[in-house]
């Protein structure tokens, strides 16, 4: 089949049609930045201790009723135990002062009357609402895990559904799911209900992000496609992420925060009439007339003249003769060279996700204000995405991806060398690691989309995103490994990043290559990737890559 980009070259790369698609699809990812990290503030654990019932105790005795505990070299109130109130009451009734009594001789008891939570930072979180502390403290990180399990399931199903039924329906249905169930969470009467709804929100969150990413990658072409897939969607995601701490700072009640986060989703409903289906996908399904109608409408918006027949009848017949069956996730491991690519990508995606979300969720535990730390963690992604775009524009993919993971993992080893009196340096190193991992994540989204053909692209990106969510589901517990060794999470993550950096070098190169349309083209390119660089010195790779296509077509499997 004649290359899609060559066939539609008359449209240009940055006309009115492409501009509308670019900005509408980019803005659709802003709520994803809200949803992915909202748990940082929704489930943060404020300072707390056992509640002391009103039992005619003086303020002095109430303060003395909570044992002290040494935490990281500092004395803090015990969060889960108190001295027996009956004993305290008797001592107070007998006229003793706390200074006159050896409190270590008094028995302890659990917080049978509940807890008192500090309101210095939050009015309420799900932790204070549902008492997710002490014996139930495991529920706090498990809340994040449940969300990421929803993301995992969404990645698995949405990719295959999108490849079967189209990018556009999946994009809008999953946007609706995310918006609606985020709002319904406001009315959660218990942690169990909240968690079930959070799982469903996760189903929609990654599904609409991947669908928007693939849809834009297939409609846009050349340098604009690279800009969109590496910087566009990622930058708007970071904008949503940066807005999250601002919203949480202004609204300290978790239910009201959810209302604020759900409202922007309503704005995107009218986009259905402005965002078309992917012509590439329609052609892969043999729906040539629908694809031509979209391209002709695009030509009209760009004020250019479209050919009378854009996709020739012989091309449609060629696809029908092939009789290609719908592709599934099994096609990702069907042949040896595609299987090798898939397995390497699975490892890399899982490592990046574990590190990216682990460091992001850890911002509330870092030294300093949690809102400021979260904003810095989000803002550091902007230069990371700019660097990823420049790398995709001018550097080979393998080198860029490997270097970003080497940076992200390497600096984490140095955190253990920082003196305790320089906490800001530790934060700076962790943010540098976040920079590398965010850059690597953006690169891998674009790189993965370029490696797989149209008939398998959404399934591939969705499957990689699904596997990556195994890493993100582990991340909330991964950062708790510091109870065994303060720097253990950084050491393990650094080792995984270096391993992934090395394995990335075994992936095929896609720099200056056309997007493959069929599995056969992908297999050919995997074996003769050096041919992707033909004529790069003489031509602009985004304007004339037909020579490469002709060479690929002439090579036998």
Coordinates of C-alpha atoms in Angstrom, one line a residue, residues 214-498:
X214 CA -2.5 7.3 19.6
X215 CA -5.3 9.3 17.9
X216 CA -3.1 12.3 17.6
X217 CA 0.0 10.3 16.6
X218 CA -2.0 8.8 13.7
X219 CA -3.7 12.0 12.5
X220 CA -0.7 14.3 12.7
X221 CA 2.5 13.7 10.7
X222 CA 6.1 14.5 10.5
X223 CA 7.6 17.0 12.9
X224 CA 4.2 17.9 14.3
X225 CA 3.6 14.3 15.2
X226 CA 6.9 14.1 17.1
X227 CA 6.1 17.4 18.8
X228 CA 2.7 16.2 19.8
X229 CA 3.7 12.7 21.1
X230 CA 6.8 13.9 23.0
X231 CA 5.8 17.4 24.2
X232 CA 2.2 18.2 23.5
X233 CA 0.2 15.6 25.5
X234 CA 2.9 15.4 28.2
X235 CA 3.1 19.1 28.7
X236 CA -0.7 19.5 29.1
X237 CA -0.6 16.5 31.5
X238 CA 2.0 18.4 33.5
X239 CA -0.2 21.5 33.5
X240 CA -3.0 19.5 35.1
X241 CA -0.4 18.1 37.6
X242 CA 0.8 21.6 38.5
X243 CA -2.7 22.8 39.0
X244 CA -3.4 20.0 41.5
X245 CA -1.4 21.4 44.5
X246 CA -2.9 24.8 43.8
X247 CA -6.4 23.4 44.0
X248 CA -5.5 21.3 47.1
X249 CA -4.0 24.4 48.8
X250 CA -7.1 26.5 48.2
X251 CA -9.5 23.7 49.1
X252 CA -8.4 21.7 52.2
X253 CA -11.5 19.4 52.3
X254 CA -11.1 16.2 50.3
X255 CA -14.7 16.1 49.2
X256 CA -14.6 19.6 47.8
X257 CA -11.3 18.9 46.1
X258 CA -13.0 16.0 44.2
X259 CA -15.8 18.3 43.1
X260 CA -13.2 20.8 41.8
X261 CA -11.3 18.0 39.9
X262 CA -14.4 16.6 38.3
X263 CA -15.9 19.8 36.9
X264 CA -13.3 20.4 34.1
X265 CA -14.3 17.0 32.5
X266 CA -17.7 18.4 31.5
X267 CA -16.0 20.9 29.2
X268 CA -14.8 18.2 26.9
X269 CA -18.2 16.8 26.0
X270 CA -18.6 19.1 22.9
X271 CA -15.3 18.0 21.5
X272 CA -17.0 14.9 20.0
X273 CA -18.1 17.1 17.1
X274 CA -14.6 18.5 16.5
X275 CA -12.3 15.5 16.8
X276 CA -12.5 12.9 14.0
X277 CA -11.7 9.2 14.0
X278 CA -8.2 8.2 12.9
X279 CA -8.1 7.9 9.0
X280 CA -5.2 5.4 9.4
X281 CA -7.4 3.2 11.6
X282 CA -10.3 3.4 9.2
X283 CA -8.1 2.4 6.3
X284 CA -6.8 -0.6 8.3
X285 CA -10.4 -1.6 8.8
X286 CA -11.1 -1.3 5.0
X287 CA -13.4 1.7 5.6
X288 CA -11.9 3.8 2.8
X289 CA -14.8 6.0 2.1
X290 CA -15.0 7.3 5.7
X291 CA -11.2 7.9 5.8
X292 CA -11.5 9.9 2.5
X293 CA -14.4 12.0 3.9
X294 CA -12.2 13.0 6.9
X295 CA -9.2 13.8 4.8
X296 CA -11.3 15.9 2.4
X297 CA -12.8 17.8 5.3
X298 CA -9.3 18.4 6.6
X299 CA -8.3 19.7 3.1
X300 CA -11.3 22.0 3.2
X301 CA -10.3 23.4 6.6
X302 CA -6.7 23.8 5.4
X303 CA -7.9 25.5 2.2
X304 CA -6.2 23.1 -0.1
X305 CA -7.6 21.0 -3.0
X306 CA -7.9 17.3 -2.3
X307 CA -7.6 14.8 -5.2
X308 CA -10.8 13.3 -6.4
X309 CA -9.7 9.9 -5.3
X310 CA -7.3 9.9 -2.4
X311 CA -7.0 6.2 -1.5
X312 CA -7.2 4.3 -4.7
X313 CA -9.6 1.4 -5.2
X314 CA -6.6 -1.0 -5.6
X315 CA -5.4 -0.2 -2.2
X316 CA -8.8 -1.1 -0.6
X317 CA -8.8 -4.3 -2.7
X318 CA -5.3 -5.1 -1.5
X319 CA -6.3 -4.9 2.1
X320 CA -9.4 -7.1 1.4
X321 CA -7.3 -9.7 -0.3
X322 CA -5.0 -9.9 2.6
X323 CA -7.9 -10.8 4.8
X324 CA -6.1 -9.7 7.9
X325 CA -7.8 -10.8 11.1
X326 CA -8.2 -8.3 14.0
X327 CA -5.0 -8.2 16.0
X328 CA -4.8 -9.0 19.7
X329 CA -2.3 -8.8 22.5
X330 CA -0.9 -12.3 21.5
X331 CA 0.5 -10.7 18.3
X332 CA 2.9 -8.8 20.5
X333 CA 4.7 -12.0 21.3
X334 CA 3.9 -14.0 18.1
X335 CA 7.3 -13.8 16.4
X336 CA 10.8 -13.8 17.9
X337 CA 11.9 -10.3 16.9
X338 CA 8.6 -8.7 17.9
X339 CA 8.6 -10.7 21.1
X340 CA 12.1 -9.4 22.0
X341 CA 11.0 -5.8 21.4
X342 CA 7.8 -6.3 23.5
X343 CA 9.6 -7.9 26.5
X344 CA 12.2 -5.2 26.6
X345 CA 9.6 -2.5 26.5
X346 CA 7.6 -4.2 29.3
X347 CA 10.7 -4.1 31.6
X348 CA 11.5 -0.5 30.7
X349 CA 7.9 0.7 31.1
X350 CA 7.5 -1.0 34.5
X351 CA 10.7 0.5 35.8
X352 CA 9.9 4.0 34.6
X353 CA 6.4 3.8 36.1
X354 CA 7.6 2.5 39.5
X355 CA 10.2 5.2 39.7
X356 CA 8.0 8.0 38.3
X357 CA 5.0 7.4 40.6
X358 CA 7.1 6.3 43.6
X359 CA 9.0 9.6 43.5
X360 CA 5.8 11.6 42.8
X361 CA 3.8 10.0 45.7
X362 CA 6.8 10.6 48.0
X363 CA 6.5 14.4 47.8
X364 CA 4.3 14.7 50.9
X365 CA 7.1 12.9 52.9
X366 CA 9.9 15.2 51.8
X367 CA 11.4 18.0 53.8
X368 CA 9.3 21.2 53.4
X369 CA 5.8 22.2 52.5
X370 CA 3.9 19.3 50.7
X371 CA 2.1 21.7 48.4
X372 CA 5.4 23.4 47.3
X373 CA 7.1 20.0 46.9
X374 CA 4.3 18.6 44.8
X375 CA 4.3 21.7 42.6
X376 CA 8.1 21.5 42.1
X377 CA 7.7 17.8 41.3
X378 CA 5.2 18.7 38.7
X379 CA 7.1 21.7 37.3
X380 CA 10.3 19.7 36.9
X381 CA 8.4 17.7 34.2
X382 CA 8.1 20.7 31.9
X383 CA 11.8 20.9 31.1
X384 CA 11.9 17.1 31.1
X385 CA 9.3 17.0 28.3
X386 CA 11.0 19.8 26.4
X387 CA 14.2 17.8 26.5
X388 CA 12.4 14.7 25.4
X389 CA 10.9 16.6 22.4
X390 CA 14.3 17.9 21.4
X391 CA 15.8 14.5 21.8
X392 CA 13.1 12.9 19.6
X393 CA 13.6 15.7 17.0
X394 CA 17.4 15.4 16.7
X395 CA 18.7 12.3 18.4
X396 CA 18.3 8.5 17.9
X397 CA 15.6 7.0 20.1
X398 CA 17.7 4.4 21.8
X399 CA 20.4 6.8 22.9
X400 CA 17.8 9.3 24.3
X401 CA 15.8 6.7 26.2
X402 CA 18.9 5.0 27.6
X403 CA 20.5 8.2 28.7
X404 CA 17.4 9.5 30.5
X405 CA 17.0 6.3 32.5
X406 CA 20.7 6.4 33.4
X407 CA 20.3 9.9 34.7
X408 CA 17.1 9.2 36.6
X409 CA 18.5 6.1 38.3
X410 CA 22.1 7.2 38.7
X411 CA 21.5 10.3 40.8
X412 CA 19.4 8.3 43.3
X413 CA 22.5 6.4 44.5
X414 CA 24.0 9.7 45.7
X415 CA 21.0 10.5 48.0
X416 CA 22.5 8.2 50.7
X417 CA 25.7 10.3 50.7
X418 CA 23.9 13.6 51.6
X419 CA 24.5 14.7 55.2
X420 CA 21.4 14.8 57.4
X421 CA 21.8 18.6 57.8
X422 CA 21.3 19.2 54.1
X423 CA 17.8 17.9 53.4
X424 CA 17.3 20.4 50.5
X425 CA 20.1 18.7 48.7
X426 CA 18.4 15.3 49.0
X427 CA 15.2 16.9 47.6
X428 CA 17.2 18.4 44.7
X429 CA 18.7 15.0 43.9
X430 CA 15.3 13.3 44.1
X431 CA 13.8 15.9 41.7
X432 CA 16.7 15.4 39.3
X433 CA 15.9 11.7 39.3
X434 CA 12.2 12.6 38.7
X435 CA 13.4 14.8 35.8
X436 CA 15.2 11.8 34.2
X437 CA 12.3 9.4 34.7
X438 CA 9.7 11.9 33.4
X439 CA 11.8 12.4 30.3
X440 CA 12.2 8.7 29.8
X441 CA 8.4 8.2 30.2
X442 CA 7.6 10.8 27.5
X443 CA 10.2 9.3 25.2
X444 CA 8.9 5.7 25.6
X445 CA 5.3 6.7 24.8
X446 CA 6.5 8.2 21.5
X447 CA 9.1 5.5 20.8
X448 CA 6.7 2.6 21.5
X449 CA 4.1 4.2 19.1
X450 CA 6.7 4.4 16.4
X451 CA 7.8 0.7 16.7
X452 CA 4.4 -0.9 16.2
X453 CA 2.2 -0.9 13.1
X454 CA -1.2 0.8 12.8
X455 CA -3.2 -2.5 13.2
X456 CA -1.4 -3.2 16.5
X457 CA -0.3 0.3 17.8
X458 CA -3.0 1.0 20.3
X459 CA -2.8 -2.6 21.6
X460 CA 0.9 -2.3 22.0
X461 CA 0.9 1.1 23.8
X462 CA -2.0 0.0 25.9
X463 CA -0.3 -3.3 26.9
X464 CA 2.9 -1.5 27.8
X465 CA 0.9 1.0 29.8
X466 CA -0.8 -2.0 31.5
X467 CA 2.5 -3.6 32.4
X468 CA 3.8 -0.3 33.7
X469 CA 0.9 -0.1 36.1
X470 CA 2.2 -3.2 37.8
X471 CA 5.1 -0.9 38.7
X472 CA 2.8 2.0 39.7
X473 CA 0.7 -0.4 41.8
X474 CA 3.8 -1.5 43.7
X475 CA 5.1 2.1 44.0
X476 CA 3.0 3.1 47.1
X477 CA 4.5 0.1 49.0
X478 CA 7.9 0.5 47.4
X479 CA 8.5 3.8 49.0
X480 CA 7.7 2.3 52.4
X481 CA 10.8 0.1 52.2
X482 CA 12.6 2.8 54.0
X483 CA 11.4 1.3 57.3
X484 CA 14.0 -1.5 56.7
X485 CA 16.7 0.9 55.4
X486 CA 16.3 4.6 54.9
X487 CA 17.8 4.5 51.4
X488 CA 16.6 1.1 50.2
X489 CA 14.0 2.4 47.8
X490 CA 16.5 4.6 46.1
X491 CA 19.1 1.8 45.8
X492 CA 16.6 -0.7 44.3
X493 CA 15.2 1.9 41.9
X494 CA 18.6 3.0 40.8
X495 CA 19.6 -0.6 39.9
X496 CA 16.4 -1.2 37.9
X497 CA 16.9 2.0 36.0
X498 CA 20.5 1.1 35.0

